XYZ file of N, CA and C in Angstrom:
408
model
N 0.845 -1.184 0.000
C 0.000 0.000 0.000
C 0.883 1.237 0.000
N 0.392 2.270 -0.614
C 1.095 3.549 -0.663
C 0.085 4.658 -0.395
N 0.521 5.636 0.395
C -0.323 6.781 0.693
C 0.569 8.016 0.737
N 0.106 9.126 0.172
C 0.913 10.345 0.068
C 0.126 11.559 0.536
N 0.849 12.475 1.186
C 0.272 13.756 1.579
C 1.266 14.854 1.219
N 0.759 16.005 0.792
C 1.587 17.171 0.485
C 1.030 18.330 1.304
N 1.890 18.951 2.102
C 1.451 20.056 2.960
C 2.413 21.229 2.816
N 1.905 22.416 3.110
C 2.774 23.591 3.110
C 3.677 23.536 4.338
N 4.779 24.253 4.266
C 5.761 24.255 5.362
C 5.335 25.218 6.455
N 4.222 24.894 7.049
C 3.648 25.652 8.154
C 3.619 24.724 9.371
N 4.090 25.217 10.503
C 4.185 24.395 11.712
C 2.855 23.736 12.070
N 1.730 24.399 11.786
C 0.421 23.824 12.133
C 0.158 22.516 11.390
N 0.863 22.276 10.301
C 0.659 21.050 9.537
C 1.321 19.826 10.167
N 2.109 20.027 11.220
C 2.671 18.869 11.924
C 1.554 17.984 12.486
N 0.503 18.600 12.965
C -0.640 17.831 13.466
C -1.297 17.053 12.320
N -1.419 17.691 11.166
C -2.005 17.036 9.984
C -1.160 15.817 9.601
N 0.141 15.976 9.649
C 1.054 14.879 9.295
C 0.934 13.736 10.307
N 0.894 14.071 11.593
C 0.755 13.013 12.619
C -0.549 12.223 12.413
N -1.618 12.915 12.108
C -2.899 12.243 11.856
C -2.802 11.361 10.612
N -2.157 11.880 9.570
C -1.975 11.109 8.329
C -1.194 9.824 8.605
N -0.121 9.918 9.358
C 0.691 8.733 9.668
C -0.133 7.741 10.488
N -0.829 8.231 11.497
C -1.644 7.365 12.359
C -2.698 6.620 11.539
N -3.400 7.351 10.692
C -4.469 6.730 9.904
C -3.915 5.783 8.848
N -2.791 6.142 8.249
C -2.204 5.276 7.219
C -1.733 3.962 7.819
N -1.176 4.017 9.034
C -0.615 2.812 9.649
C -1.639 1.997 10.440
N -2.838 2.496 10.602
C -3.864 1.791 11.391
C -4.095 0.349 10.935
N -4.143 0.063 9.621
C -4.400 -1.325 9.209
C -3.286 -2.301 9.566
N -2.119 -1.811 9.943
C -0.980 -2.690 10.207
C -1.032 -3.282 11.618
N -1.752 -2.656 12.516
C -1.886 -3.131 13.896
C -0.533 -3.221 14.601
N 0.193 -2.128 14.604
C 1.449 -2.041 15.339
C 1.157 -1.895 16.823
N 2.153 -2.237 17.663
C 1.964 -1.982 19.090
C 1.878 -0.478 19.297
N 1.262 -0.078 20.388
C 1.115 1.351 20.669
C 2.481 2.020 20.772
N 3.434 1.329 21.397
C 4.784 1.888 21.552
C 5.444 2.088 20.188
N 5.387 1.075 19.348
C 6.013 1.176 18.024
C 5.349 2.276 17.201
N 4.025 2.320 17.209
C 3.315 3.351 16.450
C 3.721 4.741 16.929
N 3.767 4.939 18.247
C 4.133 6.257 18.770
C 5.588 6.615 18.459
N 6.474 5.627 18.474
C 7.867 5.895 18.097
C 7.963 6.326 16.630
N 7.241 5.645 15.773
C 7.263 5.989 14.345
C 6.687 7.388 14.129
N 5.579 7.677 14.788
C 4.979 9.018 14.658
C 5.976 10.073 15.137
N 6.671 9.803 16.235
C 7.681 10.734 16.754
C 8.801 10.943 15.722
N 9.277 9.858 15.135
C 10.372 9.969 14.159
C 9.953 10.789 12.946
N 8.787 10.503 12.406
C 8.310 11.253 11.232
C 8.084 12.716 11.615
N 7.521 12.939 12.794
C 7.272 14.308 13.268
C 8.582 15.079 13.417
N 9.618 14.446 13.945
C 10.911 15.117 14.119
C 11.501 15.553 12.773
N 11.475 14.651 11.816
C 12.039 15.007 10.512
C 11.187 16.087 9.840
N 9.871 15.952 9.912
C 9.006 16.973 9.301
C 9.191 18.332 9.982
N 9.321 18.339 11.300
C 9.555 19.598 12.010
C 10.870 20.219 11.560
N 11.909 19.405 11.400
C 13.186 19.931 10.913
C 13.040 20.518 9.508
N 12.298 19.832 8.655
C 12.111 20.344 7.288
C 11.326 21.646 7.299
N 10.265 21.694 8.089
C 9.418 22.886 8.121
C 10.149 24.056 8.775
N 10.739 23.824 9.942
C 11.316 24.919 10.733
C 12.705 25.317 10.236
N 13.591 24.353 10.038
C 14.981 24.668 9.701
C 15.234 24.739 8.199
N 14.766 23.764 7.450
C 15.076 23.729 6.017
C 14.266 24.740 5.220
N 13.025 24.960 5.632
C 12.142 25.835 4.852
C 11.699 27.088 5.604
N 12.256 27.307 6.812
C 12.007 28.533 7.594
C 10.520 28.855 7.742
N 9.694 27.812 7.858
C 8.245 27.968 8.040
C 7.622 28.830 6.937
N 8.118 28.703 5.740
C 7.600 29.435 4.582
C 6.422 28.649 4.012
N 5.214 29.149 4.199
C 4.026 28.422 3.761
C 3.886 28.365 2.243
N 4.784 29.033 1.527
C 4.802 28.910 0.064
C 5.647 27.703 -0.382
N 6.331 27.094 0.582
C 7.100 25.885 0.305
C 6.275 24.672 0.760
N 6.594 23.524 0.186
C 5.814 22.319 0.494
C 6.731 21.143 0.786
N 6.207 20.217 1.552
C 6.876 18.931 1.718
C 5.868 17.839 1.391
N 6.403 16.762 0.859
C 5.572 15.620 0.476
C 6.038 14.408 1.261
N 5.106 13.721 1.873
C 5.388 12.492 2.615
C 4.652 11.341 1.953
N 5.412 10.332 1.576
C 4.823 9.108 1.035
C 5.150 7.964 1.975
N 4.139 7.198 2.320
C 4.321 6.011 3.162
C 3.993 4.791 2.318
N 4.959 3.884 2.232
C 4.754 2.609 1.554
C 4.915 1.526 2.605
N 4.038 0.538 2.574
C 4.180 -0.528 3.557
C 3.639 -1.848 3.048
N 4.212 -2.880 3.637
C 3.689 -4.225 3.462
C 3.780 -4.907 4.825
N 3.657 -6.186 4.874
C 3.646 -6.884 6.163
C 4.985 -6.854 6.874
N 6.064 -6.592 6.123
C 7.397 -6.673 6.723
C 8.108 -5.338 6.895
N 7.715 -4.321 6.150
C 8.497 -3.093 6.152
C 7.634 -1.856 5.914
N 8.047 -0.775 6.585
C 7.443 0.539 6.364
C 8.524 1.434 5.776
N 8.167 2.198 4.750
C 9.112 3.130 4.144
C 8.447 4.509 4.091
N 9.147 5.491 4.660
C 8.668 6.871 4.702
C 9.598 7.697 3.826
N 9.048 8.346 2.815
C 9.855 9.151 1.892
C 9.378 10.598 1.981
N 10.303 11.477 2.346
C 9.993 12.900 2.474
C 10.742 13.694 1.417
N 10.028 14.571 0.730
C 10.615 15.411 -0.313
C 10.368 16.868 0.020
N 11.378 17.712 -0.183
C 11.196 19.156 -0.050
C 12.283 19.855 -0.867
N 12.158 21.168 -0.994
C 13.144 21.957 -1.752
C 13.847 22.983 -0.871
N 13.845 22.772 0.429
C 14.495 23.708 1.348
C 15.992 23.486 1.412
N 16.594 24.071 2.437
C 18.029 23.895 2.658
C 18.286 22.435 3.039
N 19.215 21.825 2.340
C 19.479 20.395 2.545
C 20.134 20.119 3.889
N 19.763 19.007 4.513
C 20.427 18.520 5.711
C 21.738 17.891 5.275
N 22.833 18.318 5.883
C 24.151 17.797 5.507
C 24.546 16.698 6.491
N 24.197 15.493 6.123
C 24.433 14.350 6.998
C 25.916 14.182 7.320
N 26.791 14.528 6.367
C 28.231 14.368 6.587
C 28.728 15.273 7.717
N 28.055 16.389 7.947
C 28.462 17.321 9.001
C 27.768 17.062 10.332
N 26.869 16.080 10.344
C 26.106 15.802 11.560
C 26.956 15.044 12.577
N 26.946 15.528 13.798
C 27.598 14.848 14.913
C 26.520 14.538 15.948
N 26.379 13.270 16.249
C 25.335 12.874 17.176
C 25.627 13.433 18.559
N 24.624 14.053 19.172
C 24.846 14.614 20.514
C 24.892 13.516 21.560
N 25.486 13.836 22.696
C 25.462 12.939 23.846
C 24.160 13.226 24.579
N 23.176 12.369 24.336
C 21.841 12.621 24.874
C 21.854 12.679 26.392
N 22.591 11.769 27.029
C 22.659 11.777 28.497
C 23.234 13.093 29.012
N 24.252 13.614 28.321
C 24.854 14.885 28.716
C 23.854 16.036 28.509
N 23.123 15.999 27.390
C 22.109 17.031 27.142
C 21.052 17.027 28.239
N 20.634 15.832 28.661
C 19.635 15.721 29.723
C 20.203 16.270 31.023
N 21.454 15.882 31.322
C 22.093 16.351 32.558
C 22.188 17.868 32.595
N 22.468 18.471 31.423
C 22.609 19.928 31.349
C 21.271 20.639 31.168
N 20.201 19.874 30.991
C 18.880 20.485 30.829
C 18.671 21.140 29.485
N 19.467 20.728 28.480
C 19.321 21.298 27.146
C 18.027 20.814 26.507
N 17.377 21.710 25.803
C 16.173 21.354 25.058
C 16.521 21.377 23.579
N 16.046 20.378 22.883
C 16.262 20.329 21.440
C 17.610 19.756 21.078
N 17.791 19.565 19.767
C 19.071 19.101 19.255
C 19.272 17.602 19.270
N 18.242 16.843 19.673
C 18.407 15.392 19.730
C 17.452 14.661 18.780
N 16.689 15.400 17.988
C 15.681 14.801 17.127
C 16.247 13.799 16.139
N 17.313 14.163 15.448
C 17.902 13.263 14.453
C 18.461 12.016 15.141
N 19.043 12.191 16.321
C 19.559 11.039 17.068
C 18.424 10.090 17.450
N 17.303 10.640 17.882
C 16.141 9.806 18.208
C 15.640 9.062 16.978
N 15.559 9.777 15.864
C 15.096 9.159 14.616
C 16.022 8.003 14.241
N 17.327 8.218 14.373
C 18.288 7.165 14.046
C 18.130 5.936 14.935
N 17.687 6.149 16.171
C 17.488 5.019 17.085
C 16.160 4.303 16.826
N 15.153 5.054 16.405
C 13.825 4.470 16.184
C 13.766 3.701 14.866
N 14.299 4.310 13.810
C 14.192 3.695 12.484
C 15.356 2.727 12.245
N 15.147 1.772 11.352
C 16.197 0.808 11.031
C 17.195 1.366 10.027
N 16.753 2.298 9.197
C 17.646 2.907 8.215
C 17.120 4.311 7.891
N 18.041 5.282 7.837
C 17.676 6.656 7.492
C 18.698 7.163 6.481
N 18.219 7.661 5.357
C 19.100 8.185 4.305
C 18.657 9.595 3.927
N 19.636 10.426 3.585
C 19.365 11.769 3.084
C 20.160 11.942 1.798
N 19.526 12.432 0.759
C 20.232 12.750 -0.469
C 19.392 13.751 -1.263
N 19.950 14.234 -2.357
C 19.238 15.204 -3.202
C 19.268 14.734 -4.645
N 18.183 15.048 -5.352
C 18.088 14.747 -6.778
C 17.397 15.913 -7.453
N 18.041 16.494 -8.427
C 17.442 17.568 -9.240
C 16.809 18.660 -8.379
N 17.529 19.113 -7.354
C 17.042 20.217 -6.530
C 16.026 19.830 -5.473
N 15.746 18.551 -5.349
C 14.810 18.082 -4.337
C 15.565 17.287 -3.281
N 15.354 17.654 -2.012
C 15.941 16.911 -0.903
C 15.053 15.713 -0.603
N 15.688 14.592 -0.356
C 14.940 13.357 -0.115
C 15.458 12.726 1.173
N 14.532 12.382 2.040
C 14.846 11.629 3.252
C 14.028 10.349 3.188
N 14.691 9.225 3.320
C 13.996 7.935 3.334
C 14.291 7.251 4.663
N 13.220 6.873 5.348
C 13.328 6.161 6.622
C 12.659 4.808 6.458
N 13.324 3.783 6.949
C 12.763 2.435 6.863
C 12.630 1.837 8.259
N 11.550 1.105 8.453
C 11.310 0.409 9.719
C 10.797 -0.984 9.407
N 11.478 -1.983 9.940
C 11.039 -3.368 9.754
C 9.984 -3.695 10.803
N 8.952 -4.388 10.379
C 7.900 -4.822 11.295
C 7.691 -6.319 11.096
N 6.999 -6.936 12.012
C 6.777 -8.395 11.902
C 5.810 -8.720 10.792
């Protein structure tokens, strides 16, 4: 099955995206914990695209496609904002951030822990993020 949504880069659309993910994945019957982790991961990446890559410009759009079967979920995000430079990313020390009371800056690290595979690349001016999660 495949399902796609396209929304403007407005922070209010994060709720729309969370609802889309929840409804799309409902037929799979994931555990509540797994479903909430996946929603968190997709929300983190979408928030980064909306807030950081596209500066909350509602004239910009992101597209989320979810493909799934009994064994795997694939989330593909497309946008034309500032690209995430994975090569420059340094994973934060989450325990240290918690100890220091820092807020933010751990979203990509969480996504990397939740998903089985996360890729970022660009094609013809479009940034692409693909996240994969294996399910039973």
